[in-house]
PDB file of C-alpha atoms and ligand atoms in Angstrom:
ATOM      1  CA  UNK A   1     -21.027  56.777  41.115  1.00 83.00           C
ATOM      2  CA  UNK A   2     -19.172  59.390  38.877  1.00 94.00           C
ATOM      3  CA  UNK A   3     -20.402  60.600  35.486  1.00 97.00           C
ATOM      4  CA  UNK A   4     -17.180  60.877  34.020  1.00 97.00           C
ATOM      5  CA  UNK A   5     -12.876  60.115  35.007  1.00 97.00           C
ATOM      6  CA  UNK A   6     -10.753  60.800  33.425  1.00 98.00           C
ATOM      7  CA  UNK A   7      -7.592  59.221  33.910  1.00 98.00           C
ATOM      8  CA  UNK A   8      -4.148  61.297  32.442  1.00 98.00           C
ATOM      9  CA  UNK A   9      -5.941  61.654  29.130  1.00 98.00           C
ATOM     10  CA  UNK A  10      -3.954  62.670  26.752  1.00 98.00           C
ATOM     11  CA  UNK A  11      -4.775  64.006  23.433  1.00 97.00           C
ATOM     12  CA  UNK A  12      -2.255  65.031  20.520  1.00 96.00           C
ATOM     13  CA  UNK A  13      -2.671  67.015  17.332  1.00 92.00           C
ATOM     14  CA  UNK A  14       0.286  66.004  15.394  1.00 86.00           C
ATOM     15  CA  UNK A  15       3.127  64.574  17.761  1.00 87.00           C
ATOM     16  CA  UNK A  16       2.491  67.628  20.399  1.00 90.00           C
ATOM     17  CA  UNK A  17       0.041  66.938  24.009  1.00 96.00           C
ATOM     18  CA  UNK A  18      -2.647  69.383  23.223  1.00 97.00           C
ATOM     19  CA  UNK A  19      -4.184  67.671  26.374  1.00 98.00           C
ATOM     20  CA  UNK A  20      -1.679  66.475  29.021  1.00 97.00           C
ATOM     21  CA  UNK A  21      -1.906  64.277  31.511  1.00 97.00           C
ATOM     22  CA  UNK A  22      -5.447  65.536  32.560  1.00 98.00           C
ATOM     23  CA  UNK A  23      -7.385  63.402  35.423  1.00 98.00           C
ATOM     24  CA  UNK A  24     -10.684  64.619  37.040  1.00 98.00           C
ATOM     25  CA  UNK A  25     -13.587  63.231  37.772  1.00 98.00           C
ATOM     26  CA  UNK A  26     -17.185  64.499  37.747  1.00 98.00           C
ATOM     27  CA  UNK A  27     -19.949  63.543  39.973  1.00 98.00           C
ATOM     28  CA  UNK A  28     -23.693  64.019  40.062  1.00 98.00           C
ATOM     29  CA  UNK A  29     -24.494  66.971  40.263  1.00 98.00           C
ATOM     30  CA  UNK A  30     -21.809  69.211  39.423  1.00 98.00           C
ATOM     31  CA  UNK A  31     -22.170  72.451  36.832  1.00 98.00           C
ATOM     32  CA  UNK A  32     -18.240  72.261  35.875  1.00 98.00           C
ATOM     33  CA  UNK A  33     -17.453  75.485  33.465  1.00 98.00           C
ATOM     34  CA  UNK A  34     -14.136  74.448  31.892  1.00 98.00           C
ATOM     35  CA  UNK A  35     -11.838  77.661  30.882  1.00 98.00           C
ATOM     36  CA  UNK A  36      -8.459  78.516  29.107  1.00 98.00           C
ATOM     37  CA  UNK A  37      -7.805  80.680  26.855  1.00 97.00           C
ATOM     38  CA  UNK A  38      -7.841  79.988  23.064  1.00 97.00           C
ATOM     39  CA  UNK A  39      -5.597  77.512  22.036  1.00 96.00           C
ATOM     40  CA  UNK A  40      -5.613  75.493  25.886  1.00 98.00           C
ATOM     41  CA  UNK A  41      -7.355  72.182  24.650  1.00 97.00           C
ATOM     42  CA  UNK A  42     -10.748  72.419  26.070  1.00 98.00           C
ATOM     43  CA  UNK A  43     -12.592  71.302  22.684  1.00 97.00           C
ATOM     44  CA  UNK A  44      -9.631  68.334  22.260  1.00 97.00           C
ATOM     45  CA  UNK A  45     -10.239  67.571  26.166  1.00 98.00           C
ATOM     46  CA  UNK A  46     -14.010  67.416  25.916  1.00 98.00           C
ATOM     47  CA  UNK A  47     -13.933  65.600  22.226  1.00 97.00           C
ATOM     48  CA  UNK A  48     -10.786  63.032  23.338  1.00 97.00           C
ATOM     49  CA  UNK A  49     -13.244  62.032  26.577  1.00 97.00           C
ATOM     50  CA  UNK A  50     -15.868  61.497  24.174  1.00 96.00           C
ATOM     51  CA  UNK A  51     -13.497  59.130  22.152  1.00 95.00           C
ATOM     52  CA  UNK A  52     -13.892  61.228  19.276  1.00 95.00           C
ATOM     53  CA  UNK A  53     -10.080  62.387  19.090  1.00 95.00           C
ATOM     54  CA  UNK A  54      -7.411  59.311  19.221  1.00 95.00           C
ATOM     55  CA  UNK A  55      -6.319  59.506  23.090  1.00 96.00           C
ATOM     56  CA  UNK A  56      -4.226  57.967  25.623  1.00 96.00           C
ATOM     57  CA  UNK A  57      -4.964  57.584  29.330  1.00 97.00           C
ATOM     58  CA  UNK A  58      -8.637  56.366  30.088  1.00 97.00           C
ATOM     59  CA  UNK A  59     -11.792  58.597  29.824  1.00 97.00           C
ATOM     60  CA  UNK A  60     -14.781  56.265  31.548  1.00 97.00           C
ATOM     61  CA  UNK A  61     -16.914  57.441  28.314  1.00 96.00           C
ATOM     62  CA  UNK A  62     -14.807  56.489  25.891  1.00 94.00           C
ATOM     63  CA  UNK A  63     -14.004  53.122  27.031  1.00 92.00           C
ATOM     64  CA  UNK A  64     -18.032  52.465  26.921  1.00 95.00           C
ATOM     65  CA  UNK A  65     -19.987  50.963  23.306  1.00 94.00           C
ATOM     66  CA  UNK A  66     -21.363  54.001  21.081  1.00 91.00           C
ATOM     67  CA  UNK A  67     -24.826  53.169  22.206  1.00 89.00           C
ATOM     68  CA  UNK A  68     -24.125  52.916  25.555  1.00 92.00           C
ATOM     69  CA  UNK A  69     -21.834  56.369  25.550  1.00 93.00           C
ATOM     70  CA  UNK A  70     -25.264  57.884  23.774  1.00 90.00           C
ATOM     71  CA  UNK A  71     -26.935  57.311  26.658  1.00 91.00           C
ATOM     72  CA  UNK A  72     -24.788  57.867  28.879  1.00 95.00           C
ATOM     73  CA  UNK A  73     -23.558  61.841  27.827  1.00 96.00           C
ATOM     74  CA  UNK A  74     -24.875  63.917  25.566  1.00 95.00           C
ATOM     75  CA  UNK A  75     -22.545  66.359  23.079  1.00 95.00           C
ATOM     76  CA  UNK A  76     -23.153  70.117  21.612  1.00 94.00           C
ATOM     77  CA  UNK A  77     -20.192  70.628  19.412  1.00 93.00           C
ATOM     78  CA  UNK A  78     -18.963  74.118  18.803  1.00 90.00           C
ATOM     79  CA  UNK A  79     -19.871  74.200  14.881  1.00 86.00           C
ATOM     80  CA  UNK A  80     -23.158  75.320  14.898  1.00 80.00           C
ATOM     81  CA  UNK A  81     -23.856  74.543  11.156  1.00 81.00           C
ATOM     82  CA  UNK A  82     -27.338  72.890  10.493  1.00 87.00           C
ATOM     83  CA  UNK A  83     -27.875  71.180   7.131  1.00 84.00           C
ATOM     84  CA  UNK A  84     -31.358  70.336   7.143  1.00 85.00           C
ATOM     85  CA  UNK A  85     -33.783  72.783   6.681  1.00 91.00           C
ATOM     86  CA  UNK A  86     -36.231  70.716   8.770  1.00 95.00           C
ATOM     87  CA  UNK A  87     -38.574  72.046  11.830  1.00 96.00           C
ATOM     88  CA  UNK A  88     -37.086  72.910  14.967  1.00 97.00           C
ATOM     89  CA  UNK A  89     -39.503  70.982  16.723  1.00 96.00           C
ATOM     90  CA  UNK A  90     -37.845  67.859  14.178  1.00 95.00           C
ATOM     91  CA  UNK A  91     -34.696  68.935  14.878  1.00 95.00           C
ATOM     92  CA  UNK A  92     -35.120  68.992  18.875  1.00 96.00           C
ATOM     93  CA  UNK A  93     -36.842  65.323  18.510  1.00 94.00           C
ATOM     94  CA  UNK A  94     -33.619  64.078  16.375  1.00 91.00           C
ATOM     95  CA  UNK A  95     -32.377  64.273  20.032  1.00 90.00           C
ATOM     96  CA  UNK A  96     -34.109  61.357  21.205  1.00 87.00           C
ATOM     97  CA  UNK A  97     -33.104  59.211  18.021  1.00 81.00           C
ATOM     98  CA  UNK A  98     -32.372  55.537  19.189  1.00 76.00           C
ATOM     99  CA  UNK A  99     -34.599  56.325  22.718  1.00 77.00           C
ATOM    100  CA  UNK A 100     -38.295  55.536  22.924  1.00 74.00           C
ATOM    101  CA  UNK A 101     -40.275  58.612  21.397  1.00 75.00           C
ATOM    102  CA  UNK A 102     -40.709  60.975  23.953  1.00 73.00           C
ATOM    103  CA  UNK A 103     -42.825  64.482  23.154  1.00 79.00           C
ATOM    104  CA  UNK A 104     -42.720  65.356  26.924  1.00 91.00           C
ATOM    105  CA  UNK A 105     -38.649  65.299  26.315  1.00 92.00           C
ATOM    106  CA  UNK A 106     -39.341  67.536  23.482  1.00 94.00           C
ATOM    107  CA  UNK A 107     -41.548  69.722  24.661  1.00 95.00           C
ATOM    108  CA  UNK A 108     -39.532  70.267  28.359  1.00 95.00           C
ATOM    109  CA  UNK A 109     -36.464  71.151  25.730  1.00 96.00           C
ATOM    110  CA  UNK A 110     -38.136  73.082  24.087  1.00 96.00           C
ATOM    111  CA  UNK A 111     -39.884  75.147  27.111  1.00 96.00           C
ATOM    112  CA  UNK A 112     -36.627  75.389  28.739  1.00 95.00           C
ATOM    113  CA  UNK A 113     -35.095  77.071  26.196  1.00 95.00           C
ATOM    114  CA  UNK A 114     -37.967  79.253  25.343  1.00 94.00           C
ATOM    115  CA  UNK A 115     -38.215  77.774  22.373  1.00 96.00           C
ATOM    116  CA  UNK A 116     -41.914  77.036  21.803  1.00 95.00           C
ATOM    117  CA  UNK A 117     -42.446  79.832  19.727  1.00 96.00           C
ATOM    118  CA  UNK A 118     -39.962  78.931  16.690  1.00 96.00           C
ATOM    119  CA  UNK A 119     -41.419  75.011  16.823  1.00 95.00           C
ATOM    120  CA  UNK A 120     -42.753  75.223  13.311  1.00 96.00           C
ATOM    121  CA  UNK A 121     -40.030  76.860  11.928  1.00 96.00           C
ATOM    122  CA  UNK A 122     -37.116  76.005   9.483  1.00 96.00           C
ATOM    123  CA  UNK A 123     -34.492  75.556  11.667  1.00 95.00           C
ATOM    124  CA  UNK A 124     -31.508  76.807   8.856  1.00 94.00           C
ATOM    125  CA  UNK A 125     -33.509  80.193   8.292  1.00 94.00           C
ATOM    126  CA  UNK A 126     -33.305  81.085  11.959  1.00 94.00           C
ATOM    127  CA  UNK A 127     -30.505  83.340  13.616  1.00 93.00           C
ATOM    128  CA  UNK A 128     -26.989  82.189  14.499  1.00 92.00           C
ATOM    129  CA  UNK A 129     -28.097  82.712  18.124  1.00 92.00           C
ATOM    130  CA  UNK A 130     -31.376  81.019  17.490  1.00 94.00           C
ATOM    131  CA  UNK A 131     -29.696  77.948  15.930  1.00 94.00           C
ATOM    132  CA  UNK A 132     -27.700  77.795  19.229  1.00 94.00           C
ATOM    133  CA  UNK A 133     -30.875  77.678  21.357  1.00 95.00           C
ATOM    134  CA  UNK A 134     -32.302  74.544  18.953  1.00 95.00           C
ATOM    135  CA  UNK A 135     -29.270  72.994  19.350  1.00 95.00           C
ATOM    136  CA  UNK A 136     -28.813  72.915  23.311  1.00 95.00           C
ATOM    137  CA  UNK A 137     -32.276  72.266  23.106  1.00 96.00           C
ATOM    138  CA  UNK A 138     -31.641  68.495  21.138  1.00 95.00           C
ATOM    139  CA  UNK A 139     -28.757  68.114  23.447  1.00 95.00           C
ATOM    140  CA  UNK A 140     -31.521  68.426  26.524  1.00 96.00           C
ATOM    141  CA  UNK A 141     -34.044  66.374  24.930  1.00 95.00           C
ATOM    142  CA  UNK A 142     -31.647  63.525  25.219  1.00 94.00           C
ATOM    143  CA  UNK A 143     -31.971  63.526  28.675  1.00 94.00           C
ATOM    144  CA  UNK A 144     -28.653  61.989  29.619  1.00 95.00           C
ATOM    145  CA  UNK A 145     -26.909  61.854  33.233  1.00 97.00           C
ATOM    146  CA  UNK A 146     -24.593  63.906  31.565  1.00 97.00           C
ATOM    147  CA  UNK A 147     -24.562  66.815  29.291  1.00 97.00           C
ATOM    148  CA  UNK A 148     -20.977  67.760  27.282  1.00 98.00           C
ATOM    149  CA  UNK A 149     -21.136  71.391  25.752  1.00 97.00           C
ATOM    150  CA  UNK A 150     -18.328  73.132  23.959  1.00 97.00           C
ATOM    151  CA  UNK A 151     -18.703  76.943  24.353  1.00 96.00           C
ATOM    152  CA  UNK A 152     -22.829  76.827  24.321  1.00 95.00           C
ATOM    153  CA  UNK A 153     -23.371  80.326  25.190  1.00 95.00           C
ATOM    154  CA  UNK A 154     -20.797  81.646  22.649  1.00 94.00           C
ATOM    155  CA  UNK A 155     -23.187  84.078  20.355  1.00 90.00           C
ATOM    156  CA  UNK A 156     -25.966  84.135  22.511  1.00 94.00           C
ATOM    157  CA  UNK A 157     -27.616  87.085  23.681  1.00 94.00           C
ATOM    158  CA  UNK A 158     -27.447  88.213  27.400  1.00 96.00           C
ATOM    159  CA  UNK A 159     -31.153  86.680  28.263  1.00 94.00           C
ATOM    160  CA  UNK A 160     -30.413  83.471  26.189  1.00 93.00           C
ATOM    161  CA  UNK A 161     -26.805  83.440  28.094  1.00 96.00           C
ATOM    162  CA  UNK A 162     -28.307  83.621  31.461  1.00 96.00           C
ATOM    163  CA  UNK A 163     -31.082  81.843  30.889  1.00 95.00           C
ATOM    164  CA  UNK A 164     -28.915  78.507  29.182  1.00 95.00           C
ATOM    165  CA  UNK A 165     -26.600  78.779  32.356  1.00 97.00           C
ATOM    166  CA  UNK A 166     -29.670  78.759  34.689  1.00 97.00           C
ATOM    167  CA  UNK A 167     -30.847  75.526  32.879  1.00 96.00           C
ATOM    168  CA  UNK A 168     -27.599  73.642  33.168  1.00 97.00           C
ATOM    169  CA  UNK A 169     -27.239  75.040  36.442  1.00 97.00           C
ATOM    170  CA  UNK A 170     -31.015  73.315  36.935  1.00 96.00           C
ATOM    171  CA  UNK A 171     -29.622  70.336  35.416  1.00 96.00           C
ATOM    172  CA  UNK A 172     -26.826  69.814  38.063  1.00 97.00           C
ATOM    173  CA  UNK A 173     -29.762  70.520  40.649  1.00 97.00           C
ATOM    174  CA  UNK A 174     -31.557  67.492  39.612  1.00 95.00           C
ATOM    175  CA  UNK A 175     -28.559  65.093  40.470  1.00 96.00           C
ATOM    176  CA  UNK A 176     -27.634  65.541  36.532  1.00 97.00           C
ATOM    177  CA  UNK A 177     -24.347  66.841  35.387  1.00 98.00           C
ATOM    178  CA  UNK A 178     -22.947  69.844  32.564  1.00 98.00           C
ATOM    179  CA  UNK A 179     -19.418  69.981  31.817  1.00 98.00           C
ATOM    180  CA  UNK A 180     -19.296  73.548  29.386  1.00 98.00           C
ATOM    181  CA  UNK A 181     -16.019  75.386  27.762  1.00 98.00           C
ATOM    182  CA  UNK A 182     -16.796  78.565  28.523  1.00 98.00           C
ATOM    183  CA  UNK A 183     -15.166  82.531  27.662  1.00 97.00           C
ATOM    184  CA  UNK A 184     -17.587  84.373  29.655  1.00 97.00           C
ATOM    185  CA  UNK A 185     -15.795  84.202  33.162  1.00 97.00           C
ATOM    186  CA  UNK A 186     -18.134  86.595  34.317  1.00 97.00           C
ATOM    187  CA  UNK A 187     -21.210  84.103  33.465  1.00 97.00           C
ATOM    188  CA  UNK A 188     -18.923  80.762  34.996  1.00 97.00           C
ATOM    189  CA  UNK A 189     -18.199  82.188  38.514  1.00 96.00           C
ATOM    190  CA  UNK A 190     -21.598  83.009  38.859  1.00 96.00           C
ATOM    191  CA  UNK A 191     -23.197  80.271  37.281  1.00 97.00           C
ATOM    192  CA  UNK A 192     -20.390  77.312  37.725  1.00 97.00           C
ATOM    193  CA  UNK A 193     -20.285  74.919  40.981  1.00 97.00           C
ATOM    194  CA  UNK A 194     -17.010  74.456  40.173  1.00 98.00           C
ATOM    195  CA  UNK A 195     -14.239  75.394  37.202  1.00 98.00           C
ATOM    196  CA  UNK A 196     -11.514  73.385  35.791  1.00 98.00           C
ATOM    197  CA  UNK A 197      -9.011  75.739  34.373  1.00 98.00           C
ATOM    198  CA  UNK A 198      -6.472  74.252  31.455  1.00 98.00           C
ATOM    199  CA  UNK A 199      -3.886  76.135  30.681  1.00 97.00           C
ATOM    200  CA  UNK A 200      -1.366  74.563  27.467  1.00 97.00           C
ATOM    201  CA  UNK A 201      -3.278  71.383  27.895  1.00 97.00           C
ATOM    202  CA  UNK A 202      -2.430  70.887  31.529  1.00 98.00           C
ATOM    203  CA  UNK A 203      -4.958  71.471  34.231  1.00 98.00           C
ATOM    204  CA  UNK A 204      -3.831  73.909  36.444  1.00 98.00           C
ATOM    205  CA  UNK A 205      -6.862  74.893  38.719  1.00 98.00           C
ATOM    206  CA  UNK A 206      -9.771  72.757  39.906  1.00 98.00           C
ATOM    207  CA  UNK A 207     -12.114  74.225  42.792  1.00 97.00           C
ATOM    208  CA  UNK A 208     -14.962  76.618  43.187  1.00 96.00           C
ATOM    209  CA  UNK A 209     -14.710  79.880  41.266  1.00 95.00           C
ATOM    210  CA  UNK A 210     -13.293  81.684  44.275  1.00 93.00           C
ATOM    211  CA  UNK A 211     -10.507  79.061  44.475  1.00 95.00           C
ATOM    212  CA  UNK A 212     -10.188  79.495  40.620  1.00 96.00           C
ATOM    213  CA  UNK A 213     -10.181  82.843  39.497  1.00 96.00           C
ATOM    214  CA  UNK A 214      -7.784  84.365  41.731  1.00 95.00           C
ATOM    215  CA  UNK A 215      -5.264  87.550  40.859  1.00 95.00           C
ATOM    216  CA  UNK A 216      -2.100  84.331  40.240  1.00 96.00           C
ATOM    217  CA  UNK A 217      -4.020  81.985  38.124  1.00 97.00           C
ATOM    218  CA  UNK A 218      -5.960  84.949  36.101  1.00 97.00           C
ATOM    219  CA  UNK A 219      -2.266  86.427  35.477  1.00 96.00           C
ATOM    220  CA  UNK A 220      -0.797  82.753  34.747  1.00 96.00           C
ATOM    221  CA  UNK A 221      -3.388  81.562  32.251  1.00 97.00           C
ATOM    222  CA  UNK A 222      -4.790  84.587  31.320  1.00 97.00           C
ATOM    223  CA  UNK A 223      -2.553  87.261  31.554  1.00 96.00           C
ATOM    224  CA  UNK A 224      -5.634  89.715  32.982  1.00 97.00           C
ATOM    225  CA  UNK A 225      -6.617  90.882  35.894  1.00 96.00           C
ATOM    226  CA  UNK A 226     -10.246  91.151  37.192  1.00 95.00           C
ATOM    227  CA  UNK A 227     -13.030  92.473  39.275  1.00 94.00           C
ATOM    228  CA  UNK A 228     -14.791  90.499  42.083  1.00 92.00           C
ATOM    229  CA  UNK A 229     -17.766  90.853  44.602  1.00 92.00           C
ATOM    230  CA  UNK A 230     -20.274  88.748  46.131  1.00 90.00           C
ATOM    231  CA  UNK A 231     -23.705  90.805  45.860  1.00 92.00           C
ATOM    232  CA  UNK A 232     -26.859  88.809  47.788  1.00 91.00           C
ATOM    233  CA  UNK A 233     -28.000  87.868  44.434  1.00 87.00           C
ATOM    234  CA  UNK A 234     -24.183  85.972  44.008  1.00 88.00           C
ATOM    235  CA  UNK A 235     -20.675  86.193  42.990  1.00 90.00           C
ATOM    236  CA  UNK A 236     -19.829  88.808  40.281  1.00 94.00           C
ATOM    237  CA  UNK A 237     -16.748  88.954  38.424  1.00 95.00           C
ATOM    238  CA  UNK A 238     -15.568  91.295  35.588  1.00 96.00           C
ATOM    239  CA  UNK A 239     -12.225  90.797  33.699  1.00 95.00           C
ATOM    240  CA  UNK A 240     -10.636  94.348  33.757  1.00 96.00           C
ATOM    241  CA  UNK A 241      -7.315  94.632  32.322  1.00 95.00           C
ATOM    242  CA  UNK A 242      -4.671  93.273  30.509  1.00 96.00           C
ATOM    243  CA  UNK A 243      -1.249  92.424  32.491  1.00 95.00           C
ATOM    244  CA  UNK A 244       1.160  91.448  29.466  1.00 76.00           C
TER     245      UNK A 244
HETATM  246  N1  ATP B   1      -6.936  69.860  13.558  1.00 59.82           N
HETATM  247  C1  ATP B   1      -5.860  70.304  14.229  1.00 59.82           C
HETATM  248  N2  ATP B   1      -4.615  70.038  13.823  1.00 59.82           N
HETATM  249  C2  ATP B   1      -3.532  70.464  14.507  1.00 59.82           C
HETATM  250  N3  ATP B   1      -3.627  71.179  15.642  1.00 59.82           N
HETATM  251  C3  ATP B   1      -4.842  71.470  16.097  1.00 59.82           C
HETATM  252  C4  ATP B   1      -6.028  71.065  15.428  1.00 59.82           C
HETATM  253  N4  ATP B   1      -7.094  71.512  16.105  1.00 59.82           N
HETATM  254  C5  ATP B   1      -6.599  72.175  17.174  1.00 59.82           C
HETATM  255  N5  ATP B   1      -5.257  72.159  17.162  1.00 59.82           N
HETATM  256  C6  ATP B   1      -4.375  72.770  18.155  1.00 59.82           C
HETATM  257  O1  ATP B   1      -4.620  72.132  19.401  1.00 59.82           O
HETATM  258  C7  ATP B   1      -4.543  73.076  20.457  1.00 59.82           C
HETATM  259  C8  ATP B   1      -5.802  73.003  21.294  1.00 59.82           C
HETATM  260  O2  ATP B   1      -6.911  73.395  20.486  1.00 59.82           O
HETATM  261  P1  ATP B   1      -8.393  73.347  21.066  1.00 59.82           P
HETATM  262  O3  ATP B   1      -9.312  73.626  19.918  1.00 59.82           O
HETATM  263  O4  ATP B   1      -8.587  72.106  21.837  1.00 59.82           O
HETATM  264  O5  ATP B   1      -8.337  74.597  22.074  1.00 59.82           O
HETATM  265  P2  ATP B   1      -9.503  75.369  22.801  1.00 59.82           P
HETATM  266  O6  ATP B   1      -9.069  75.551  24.215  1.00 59.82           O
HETATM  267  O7  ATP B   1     -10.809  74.699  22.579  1.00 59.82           O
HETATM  268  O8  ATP B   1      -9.450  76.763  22.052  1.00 59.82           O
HETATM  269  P3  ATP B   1     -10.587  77.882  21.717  1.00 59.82           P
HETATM  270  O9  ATP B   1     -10.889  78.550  23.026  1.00 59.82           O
HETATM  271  O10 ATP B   1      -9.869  78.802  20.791  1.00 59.82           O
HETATM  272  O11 ATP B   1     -11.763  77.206  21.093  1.00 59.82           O
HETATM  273  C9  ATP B   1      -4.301  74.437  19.811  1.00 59.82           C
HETATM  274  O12 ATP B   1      -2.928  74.736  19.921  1.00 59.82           O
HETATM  275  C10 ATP B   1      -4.672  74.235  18.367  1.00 59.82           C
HETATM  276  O13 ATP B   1      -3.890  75.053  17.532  1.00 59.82           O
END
């Protein structure tokens, strides 16, 4: 059974599509890395299949109750701001609000994002970067089938970037699924099982990364040109230069 369909969702901002027309679906899993360049609709996209933007077309999360959609998908927005200056280790556990207390949930988050250091800390008088970790870390101790991230590496240092795409990439290995907006092409081909690529609101790729991020579709949405090889340790892929 899929985690998520969408149906031709469309979302506007004012009378324009911002999202138009898009249908996929997502099955267990999958590590989907959606791309686009700024401005393409991948926070509207991920926010109208939460039902948290007015839409049209049918998103399978939407259309469930709020408690339900809670546990069915989990959600790290891209504003990072936290308002309480209460413990990390707090902050993680406000993931599991409205499930049965869980420390092992906690604690796993926590681990997994190398996090058990900073557990007694004041989670507002920690790092932009650090704030990031705490935050994926709620969104994991939620443990839902399905994990909704809006640029999660963005501001993260090389170690934290890797090591977040490992864990969603772990995730998707466990029959879960992670749908992320992501900038870092380099970290989504080699990361990613598979990228949807949006381009003016319409999805205009939808494969592997090799399928994806070829010379046309990197000119077409992009406007760049880039780098690939497949080392034994994976694919590798560096944007290189700008065509326009
Ligand atoms: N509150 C708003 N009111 C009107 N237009 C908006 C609003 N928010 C976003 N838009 C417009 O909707 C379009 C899609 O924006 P969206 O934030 O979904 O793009 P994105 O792909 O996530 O971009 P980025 O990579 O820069 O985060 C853009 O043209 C943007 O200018």
């Amino acid at each position: 059974m899929s985690l998520l369909s969408l149906d031709k969702l469309t979302v506007r901002r004012g009378v324009c599509p911002v999202v138009d027309g898009v249908s996929f679906t997502v099955q267990p899993g999958e590590f989907v890395g959606l791309i686009g360049p700024n401005g393409a609709g991948k926070t509207s996209l991920l926010r109208g299949a939460l039902g948290l933007l007015p839409h049209e077309g049918r998103s399978s999360l939407s259309a469930l109750p709020a408690a339900a959609r809670a546990r069915a998908a989990a959600f790290m927005p891209q504003g990072r701001e936290i308002a309480w200056p209460v413990t990390v280790e707090t902050l993680v556990a406000l993931g599991r609000s409205g499930q049965p207390e869980d420390g092992t949930a906690v604690e796993e988050a926590l681990r997994r994002m190398a996090l058990q250091g900073y557990r007694g800390r004041k989670a507002t008088a920690l790092s932009g970067g650090e704030q990031a970790r705490v935050l994926i870390a709620r969104v994991l101790a939620q443990e839902t089938p399905l994990v909704l991230a809006d640029e999660p590496v963005a501001g993260l240092d090389p170690e934290a970037q890797i090591r977040t795409m490992q864990v969603f990439a772990g995730l998707a290995a466990e029959g879960r699924s992670v749908i992320a907006s992501i900038h870092d092409l380099g970290l989504a081909a080699r990361h990613c099982s598979r990228l949807l690529l949006l381009h003016r609101g319409q999805l205009i790729a939808d494969g592997t990364p090799a399928e994806v991020l070829t010379d046309q579709l990197l000119a077409d949405a992009f406007g760049i040109k880039g780098f690939h090889a497949m080392t034994p340790e994976g694919p590798v892929f560096q944007p290189t230069e700008v065509l326009r």
